[in-house]
PDB file of C-alpha atoms in Angstrom:
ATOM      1  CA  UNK A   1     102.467   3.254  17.066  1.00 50.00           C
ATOM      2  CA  UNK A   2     102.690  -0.439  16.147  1.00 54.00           C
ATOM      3  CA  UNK A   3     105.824  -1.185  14.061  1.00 58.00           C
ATOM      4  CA  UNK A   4     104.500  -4.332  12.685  1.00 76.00           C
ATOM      5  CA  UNK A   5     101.271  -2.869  11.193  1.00 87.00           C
ATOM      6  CA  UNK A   6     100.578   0.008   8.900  1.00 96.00           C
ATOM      7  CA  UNK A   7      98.017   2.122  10.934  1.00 98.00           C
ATOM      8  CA  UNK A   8      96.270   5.156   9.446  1.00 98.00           C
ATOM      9  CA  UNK A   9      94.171   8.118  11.296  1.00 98.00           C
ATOM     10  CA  UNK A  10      90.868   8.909   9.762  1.00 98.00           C
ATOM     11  CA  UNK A  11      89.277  11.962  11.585  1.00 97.00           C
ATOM     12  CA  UNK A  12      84.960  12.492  10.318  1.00 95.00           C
ATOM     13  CA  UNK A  13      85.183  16.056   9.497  1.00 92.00           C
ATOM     14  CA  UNK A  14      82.316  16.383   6.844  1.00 75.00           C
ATOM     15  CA  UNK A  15      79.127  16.552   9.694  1.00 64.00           C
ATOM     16  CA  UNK A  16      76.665  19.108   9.814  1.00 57.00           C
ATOM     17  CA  UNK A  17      77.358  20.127  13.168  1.00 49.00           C
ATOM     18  CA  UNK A  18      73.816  20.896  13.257  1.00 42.00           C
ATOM     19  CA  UNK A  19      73.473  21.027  16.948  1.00 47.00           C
ATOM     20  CA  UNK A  20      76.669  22.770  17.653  1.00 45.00           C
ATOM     21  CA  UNK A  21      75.579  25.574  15.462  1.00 51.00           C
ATOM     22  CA  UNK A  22      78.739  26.203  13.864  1.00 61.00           C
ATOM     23  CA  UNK A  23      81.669  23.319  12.403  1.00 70.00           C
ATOM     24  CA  UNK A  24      82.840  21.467  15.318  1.00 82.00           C
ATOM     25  CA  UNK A  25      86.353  21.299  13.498  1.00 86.00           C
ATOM     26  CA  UNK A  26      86.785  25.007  14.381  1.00 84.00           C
ATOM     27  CA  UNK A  27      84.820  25.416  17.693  1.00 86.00           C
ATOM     28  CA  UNK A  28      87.902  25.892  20.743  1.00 87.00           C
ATOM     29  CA  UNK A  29      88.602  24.212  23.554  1.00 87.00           C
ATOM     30  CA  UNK A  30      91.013  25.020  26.229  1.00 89.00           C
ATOM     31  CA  UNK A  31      91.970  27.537  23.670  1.00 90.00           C
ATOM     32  CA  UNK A  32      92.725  25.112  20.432  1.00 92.00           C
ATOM     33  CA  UNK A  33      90.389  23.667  17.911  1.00 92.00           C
ATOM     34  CA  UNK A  34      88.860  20.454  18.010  1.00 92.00           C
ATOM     35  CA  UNK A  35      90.200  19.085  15.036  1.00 93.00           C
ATOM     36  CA  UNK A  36      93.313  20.728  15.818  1.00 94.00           C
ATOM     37  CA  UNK A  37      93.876  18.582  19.276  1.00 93.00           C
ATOM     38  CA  UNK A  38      92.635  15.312  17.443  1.00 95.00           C
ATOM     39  CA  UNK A  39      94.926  15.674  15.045  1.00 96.00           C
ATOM     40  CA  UNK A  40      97.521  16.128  17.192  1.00 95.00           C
ATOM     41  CA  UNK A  41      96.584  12.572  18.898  1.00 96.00           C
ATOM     42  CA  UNK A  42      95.975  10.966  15.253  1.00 97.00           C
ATOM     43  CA  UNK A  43      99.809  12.190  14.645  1.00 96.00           C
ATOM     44  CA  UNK A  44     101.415  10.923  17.479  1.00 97.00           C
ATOM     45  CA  UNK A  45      99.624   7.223  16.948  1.00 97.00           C
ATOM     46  CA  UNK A  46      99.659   6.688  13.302  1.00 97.00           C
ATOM     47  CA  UNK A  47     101.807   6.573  10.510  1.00 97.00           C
ATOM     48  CA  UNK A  48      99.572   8.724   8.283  1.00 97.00           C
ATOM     49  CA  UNK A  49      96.525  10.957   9.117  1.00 97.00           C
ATOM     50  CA  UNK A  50      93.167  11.447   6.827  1.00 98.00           C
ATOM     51  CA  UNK A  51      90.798  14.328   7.337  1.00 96.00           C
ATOM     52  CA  UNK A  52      87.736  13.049   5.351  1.00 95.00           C
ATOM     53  CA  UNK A  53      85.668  15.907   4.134  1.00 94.00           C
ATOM     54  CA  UNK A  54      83.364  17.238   1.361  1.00 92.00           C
ATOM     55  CA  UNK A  55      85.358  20.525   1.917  1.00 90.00           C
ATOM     56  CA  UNK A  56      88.956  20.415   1.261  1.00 86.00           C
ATOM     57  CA  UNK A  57      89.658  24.110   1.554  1.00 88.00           C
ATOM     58  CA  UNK A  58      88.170  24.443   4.723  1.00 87.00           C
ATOM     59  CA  UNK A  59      90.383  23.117   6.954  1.00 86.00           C
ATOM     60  CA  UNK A  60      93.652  24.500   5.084  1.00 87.00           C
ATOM     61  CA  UNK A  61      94.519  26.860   7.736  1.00 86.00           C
ATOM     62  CA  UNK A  62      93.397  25.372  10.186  1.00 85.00           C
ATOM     63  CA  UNK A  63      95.723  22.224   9.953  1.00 86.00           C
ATOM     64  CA  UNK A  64      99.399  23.426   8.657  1.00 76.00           C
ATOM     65  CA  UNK A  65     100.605  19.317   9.413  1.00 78.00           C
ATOM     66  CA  UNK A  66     101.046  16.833   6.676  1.00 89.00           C
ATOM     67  CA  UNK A  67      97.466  14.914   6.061  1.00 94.00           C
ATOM     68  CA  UNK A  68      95.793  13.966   3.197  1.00 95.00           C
ATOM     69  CA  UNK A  69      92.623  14.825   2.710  1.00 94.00           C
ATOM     70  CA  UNK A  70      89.903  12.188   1.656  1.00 96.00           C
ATOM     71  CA  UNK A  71      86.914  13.919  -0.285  1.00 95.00           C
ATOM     72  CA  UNK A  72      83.658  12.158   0.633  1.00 94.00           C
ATOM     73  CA  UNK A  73      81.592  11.340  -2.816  1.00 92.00           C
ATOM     74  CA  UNK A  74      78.939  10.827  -0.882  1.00 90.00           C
ATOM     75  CA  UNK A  75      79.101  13.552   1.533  1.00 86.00           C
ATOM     76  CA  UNK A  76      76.319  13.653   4.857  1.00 86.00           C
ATOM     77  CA  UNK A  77      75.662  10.213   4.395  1.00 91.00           C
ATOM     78  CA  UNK A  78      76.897   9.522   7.673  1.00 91.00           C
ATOM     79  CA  UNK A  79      80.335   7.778   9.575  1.00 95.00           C
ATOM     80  CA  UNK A  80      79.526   4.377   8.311  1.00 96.00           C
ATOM     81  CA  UNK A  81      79.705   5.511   4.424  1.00 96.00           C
ATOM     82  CA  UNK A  82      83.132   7.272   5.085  1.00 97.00           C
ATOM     83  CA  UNK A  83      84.633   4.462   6.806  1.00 98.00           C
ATOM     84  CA  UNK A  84      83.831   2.366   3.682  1.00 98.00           C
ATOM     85  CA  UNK A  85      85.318   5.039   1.120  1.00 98.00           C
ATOM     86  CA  UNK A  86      88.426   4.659   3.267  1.00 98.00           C
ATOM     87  CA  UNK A  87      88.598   1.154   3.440  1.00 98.00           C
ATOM     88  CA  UNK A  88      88.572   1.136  -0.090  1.00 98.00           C
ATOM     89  CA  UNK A  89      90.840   3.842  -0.671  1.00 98.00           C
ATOM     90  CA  UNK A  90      93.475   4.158   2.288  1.00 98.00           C
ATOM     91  CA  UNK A  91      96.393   1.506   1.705  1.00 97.00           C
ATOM     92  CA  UNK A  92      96.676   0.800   5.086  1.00 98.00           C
ATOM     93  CA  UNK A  93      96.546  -2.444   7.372  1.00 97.00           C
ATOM     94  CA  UNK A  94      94.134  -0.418  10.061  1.00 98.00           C
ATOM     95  CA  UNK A  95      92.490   2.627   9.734  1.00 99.00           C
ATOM     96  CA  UNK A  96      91.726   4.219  13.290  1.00 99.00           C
ATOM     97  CA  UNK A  97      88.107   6.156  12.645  1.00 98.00           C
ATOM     98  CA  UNK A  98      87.931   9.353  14.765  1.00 97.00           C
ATOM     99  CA  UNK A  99      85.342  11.610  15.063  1.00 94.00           C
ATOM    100  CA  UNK A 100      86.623  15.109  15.156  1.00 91.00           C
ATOM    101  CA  UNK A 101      85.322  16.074  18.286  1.00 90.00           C
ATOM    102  CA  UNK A 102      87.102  13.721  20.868  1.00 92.00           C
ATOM    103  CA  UNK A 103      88.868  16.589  22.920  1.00 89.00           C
ATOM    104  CA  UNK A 104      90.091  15.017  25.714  1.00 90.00           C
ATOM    105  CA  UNK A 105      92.222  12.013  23.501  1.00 94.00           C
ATOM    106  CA  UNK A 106      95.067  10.647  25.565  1.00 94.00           C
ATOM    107  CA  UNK A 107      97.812   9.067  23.278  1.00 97.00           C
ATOM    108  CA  UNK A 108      99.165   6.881  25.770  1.00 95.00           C
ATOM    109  CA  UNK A 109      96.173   5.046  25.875  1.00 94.00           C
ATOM    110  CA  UNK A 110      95.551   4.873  22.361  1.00 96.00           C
ATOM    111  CA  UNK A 111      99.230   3.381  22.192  1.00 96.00           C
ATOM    112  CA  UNK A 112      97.995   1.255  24.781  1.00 95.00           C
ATOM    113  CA  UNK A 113      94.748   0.095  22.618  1.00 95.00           C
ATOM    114  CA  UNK A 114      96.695   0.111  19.132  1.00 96.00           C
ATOM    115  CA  UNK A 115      99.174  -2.887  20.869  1.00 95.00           C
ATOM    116  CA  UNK A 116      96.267  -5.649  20.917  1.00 95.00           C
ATOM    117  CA  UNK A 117      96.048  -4.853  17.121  1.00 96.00           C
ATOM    118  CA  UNK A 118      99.596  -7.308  16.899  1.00 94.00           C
ATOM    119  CA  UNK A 119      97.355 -10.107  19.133  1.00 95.00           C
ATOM    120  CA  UNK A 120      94.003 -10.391  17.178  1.00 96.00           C
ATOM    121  CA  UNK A 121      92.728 -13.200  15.331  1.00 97.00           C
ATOM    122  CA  UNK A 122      92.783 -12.557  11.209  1.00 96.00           C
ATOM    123  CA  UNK A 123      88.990 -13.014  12.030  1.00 98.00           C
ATOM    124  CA  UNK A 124      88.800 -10.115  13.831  1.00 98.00           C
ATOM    125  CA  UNK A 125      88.079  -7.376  11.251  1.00 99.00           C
ATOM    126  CA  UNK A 126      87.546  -4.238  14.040  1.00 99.00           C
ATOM    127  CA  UNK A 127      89.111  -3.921  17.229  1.00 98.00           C
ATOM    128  CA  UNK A 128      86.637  -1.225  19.418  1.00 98.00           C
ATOM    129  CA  UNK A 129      85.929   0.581  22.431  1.00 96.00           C
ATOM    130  CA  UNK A 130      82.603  -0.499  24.566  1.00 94.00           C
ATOM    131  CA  UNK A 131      81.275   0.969  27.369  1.00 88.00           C
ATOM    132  CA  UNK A 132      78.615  -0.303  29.017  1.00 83.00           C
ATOM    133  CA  UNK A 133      77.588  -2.565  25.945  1.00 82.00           C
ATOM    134  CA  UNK A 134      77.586  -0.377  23.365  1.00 90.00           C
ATOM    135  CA  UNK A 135      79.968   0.422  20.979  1.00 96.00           C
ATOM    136  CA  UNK A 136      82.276   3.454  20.503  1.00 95.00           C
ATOM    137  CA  UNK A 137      82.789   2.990  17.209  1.00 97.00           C
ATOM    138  CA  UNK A 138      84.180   6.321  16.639  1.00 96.00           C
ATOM    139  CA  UNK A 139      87.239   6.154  18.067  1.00 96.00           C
ATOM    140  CA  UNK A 140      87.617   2.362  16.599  1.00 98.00           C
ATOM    141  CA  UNK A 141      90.477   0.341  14.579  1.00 99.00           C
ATOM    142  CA  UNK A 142      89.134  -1.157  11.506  1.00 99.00           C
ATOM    143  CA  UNK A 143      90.843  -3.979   9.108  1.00 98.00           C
ATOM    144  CA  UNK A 144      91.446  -3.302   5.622  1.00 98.00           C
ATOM    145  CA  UNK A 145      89.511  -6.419   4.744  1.00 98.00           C
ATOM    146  CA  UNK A 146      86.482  -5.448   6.758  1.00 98.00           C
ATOM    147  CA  UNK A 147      85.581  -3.579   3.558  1.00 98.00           C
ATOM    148  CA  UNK A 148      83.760  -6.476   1.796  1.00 98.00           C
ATOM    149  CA  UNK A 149      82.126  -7.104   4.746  1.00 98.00           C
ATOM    150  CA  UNK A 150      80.987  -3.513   5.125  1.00 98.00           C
ATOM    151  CA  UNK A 151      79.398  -3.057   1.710  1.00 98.00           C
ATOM    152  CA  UNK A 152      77.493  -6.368   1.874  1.00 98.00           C
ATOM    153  CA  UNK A 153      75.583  -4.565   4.741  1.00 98.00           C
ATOM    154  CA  UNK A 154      75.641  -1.586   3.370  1.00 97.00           C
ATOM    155  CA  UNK A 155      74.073  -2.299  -0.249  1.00 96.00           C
ATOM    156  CA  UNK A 156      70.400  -3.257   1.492  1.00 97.00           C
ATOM    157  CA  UNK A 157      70.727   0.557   2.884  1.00 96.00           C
ATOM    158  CA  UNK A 158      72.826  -0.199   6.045  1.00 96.00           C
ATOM    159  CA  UNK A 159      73.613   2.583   7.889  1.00 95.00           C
ATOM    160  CA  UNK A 160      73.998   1.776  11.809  1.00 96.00           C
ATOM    161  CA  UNK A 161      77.276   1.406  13.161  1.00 96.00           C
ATOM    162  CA  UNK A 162      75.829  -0.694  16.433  1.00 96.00           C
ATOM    163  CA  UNK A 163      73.951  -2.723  14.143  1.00 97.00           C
ATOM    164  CA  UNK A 164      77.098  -3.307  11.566  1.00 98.00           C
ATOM    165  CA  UNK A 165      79.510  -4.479  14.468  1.00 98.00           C
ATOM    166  CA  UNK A 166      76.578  -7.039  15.542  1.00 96.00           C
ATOM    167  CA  UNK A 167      77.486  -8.675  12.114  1.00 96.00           C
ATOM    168  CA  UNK A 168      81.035  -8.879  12.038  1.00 98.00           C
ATOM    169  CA  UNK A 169      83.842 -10.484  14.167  1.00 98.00           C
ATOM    170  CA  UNK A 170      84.616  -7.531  16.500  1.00 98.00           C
ATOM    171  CA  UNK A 171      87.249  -7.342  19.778  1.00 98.00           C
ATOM    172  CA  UNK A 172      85.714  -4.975  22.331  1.00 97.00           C
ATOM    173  CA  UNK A 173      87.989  -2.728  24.006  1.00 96.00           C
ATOM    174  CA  UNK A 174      86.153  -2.778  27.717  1.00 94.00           C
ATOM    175  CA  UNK A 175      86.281   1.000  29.000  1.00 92.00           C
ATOM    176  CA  UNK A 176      86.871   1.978  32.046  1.00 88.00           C
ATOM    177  CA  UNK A 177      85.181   4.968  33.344  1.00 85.00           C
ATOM    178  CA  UNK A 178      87.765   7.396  33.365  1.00 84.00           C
ATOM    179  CA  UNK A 179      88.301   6.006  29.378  1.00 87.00           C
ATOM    180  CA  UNK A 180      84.483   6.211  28.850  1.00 87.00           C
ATOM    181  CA  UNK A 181      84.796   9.917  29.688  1.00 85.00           C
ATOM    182  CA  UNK A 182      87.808  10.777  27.332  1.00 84.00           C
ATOM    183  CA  UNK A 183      85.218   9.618  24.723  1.00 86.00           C
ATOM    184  CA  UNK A 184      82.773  11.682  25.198  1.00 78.00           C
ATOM    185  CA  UNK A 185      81.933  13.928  22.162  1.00 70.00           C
ATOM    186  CA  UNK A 186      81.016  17.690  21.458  1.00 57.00           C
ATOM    187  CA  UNK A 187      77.591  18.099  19.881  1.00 55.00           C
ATOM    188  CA  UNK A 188      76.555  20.978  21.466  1.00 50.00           C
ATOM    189  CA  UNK A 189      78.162  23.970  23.558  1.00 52.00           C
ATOM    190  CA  UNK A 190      77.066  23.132  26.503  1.00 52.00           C
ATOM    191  CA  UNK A 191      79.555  19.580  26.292  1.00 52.00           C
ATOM    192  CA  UNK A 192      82.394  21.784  26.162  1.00 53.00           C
ATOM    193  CA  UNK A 193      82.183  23.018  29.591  1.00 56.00           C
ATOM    194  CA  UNK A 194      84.578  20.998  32.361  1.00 53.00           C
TER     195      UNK A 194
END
């Protein structure tokens, strides 16, 4: 964790999880949860962490930790629209966006990522992970004031995260492949095996 900047966690728990057939949040691996071993990272790299959901209840037991929750208004609307709510609404310098189903999260590495946060350019509203040139934006540090910048591309119907980072001042994190793979997500069983 930084000690110069406010950083706060915000894991995308409000999917469908249509092609995992049941919530990701809940589905194991190497015995725990999903959102359970995200969390865990989020914890140990932030100063606050923010489960945004359209169902608050849901994850009750699952997470007995401090977090706040953030309830999506506009729920299944996809990553981009819940990054904006918590732009807008998390009084934070960075939020770190994480997609619930990063199992393999290192927080040494993270710690390593979060330090270029003190080094950027004001320009630089989003400071994220690329592997072979495309964005991870999922597991990406936003700026507060990249809000503004968000809406004005979202207001036409923008809805892309690629296509959103094309338009703003962005610092790529340049992934190795051993990085690359502790990004990989969960959408269906299958990506659970080792």
């Amino acid at each position: 964790m930084i000690n110069d900047l406010s950083i706060a966690a915000l894991i995308l728990a409000g999917g469908q999880s249509s092609r995992m057939g049941e919530d990701k949040a809940f589905v194991l691996y190497e015995g725990k949860p999903l959102l359970q071993r995200v969390y865990q990272v989020a914890a140990a790299c932030s100063q606050k962490v923010y489960i945004a959901t359209p169902w608050p209840e849901r994850y009750k037991t699952l997470l007995t930790e401090d977090y706040e929750v953030l309830l999506e208004t506009e729920p299944n609307q996809g990553p981009l629209v819940a990054l904006s709510q918590g732009l807008l609404e998390i009084p934070f310098d960075w939020i770190w966006l994480l997609a619930c189903d990063l199992p393999i999260l290192e927080v040494s590495m993270i710690q390593r990522w979060q330090s270029r946060l003190t080094v950027v350019a004001n320009t630089v509203l989003a400071v994220v992970p690329q592997s072979q040139s495309r964005w991870e934006p999922l597991c990406g540090f936003y700026r507060r004031s990249a809000y503004s910048h968000l809406q004005e591309f979202m207001i036409p119907g923008g809805r892309s995260f690629q296509r959103w980072l094309t338009h703003i001042s962005v610092e790529p994190i340049y992934l190795s492949k051993e990085e690359s793979q502790m990004l990989l997500n969960c959408n269906r069983p299958t990506d659970l095996k080792p």
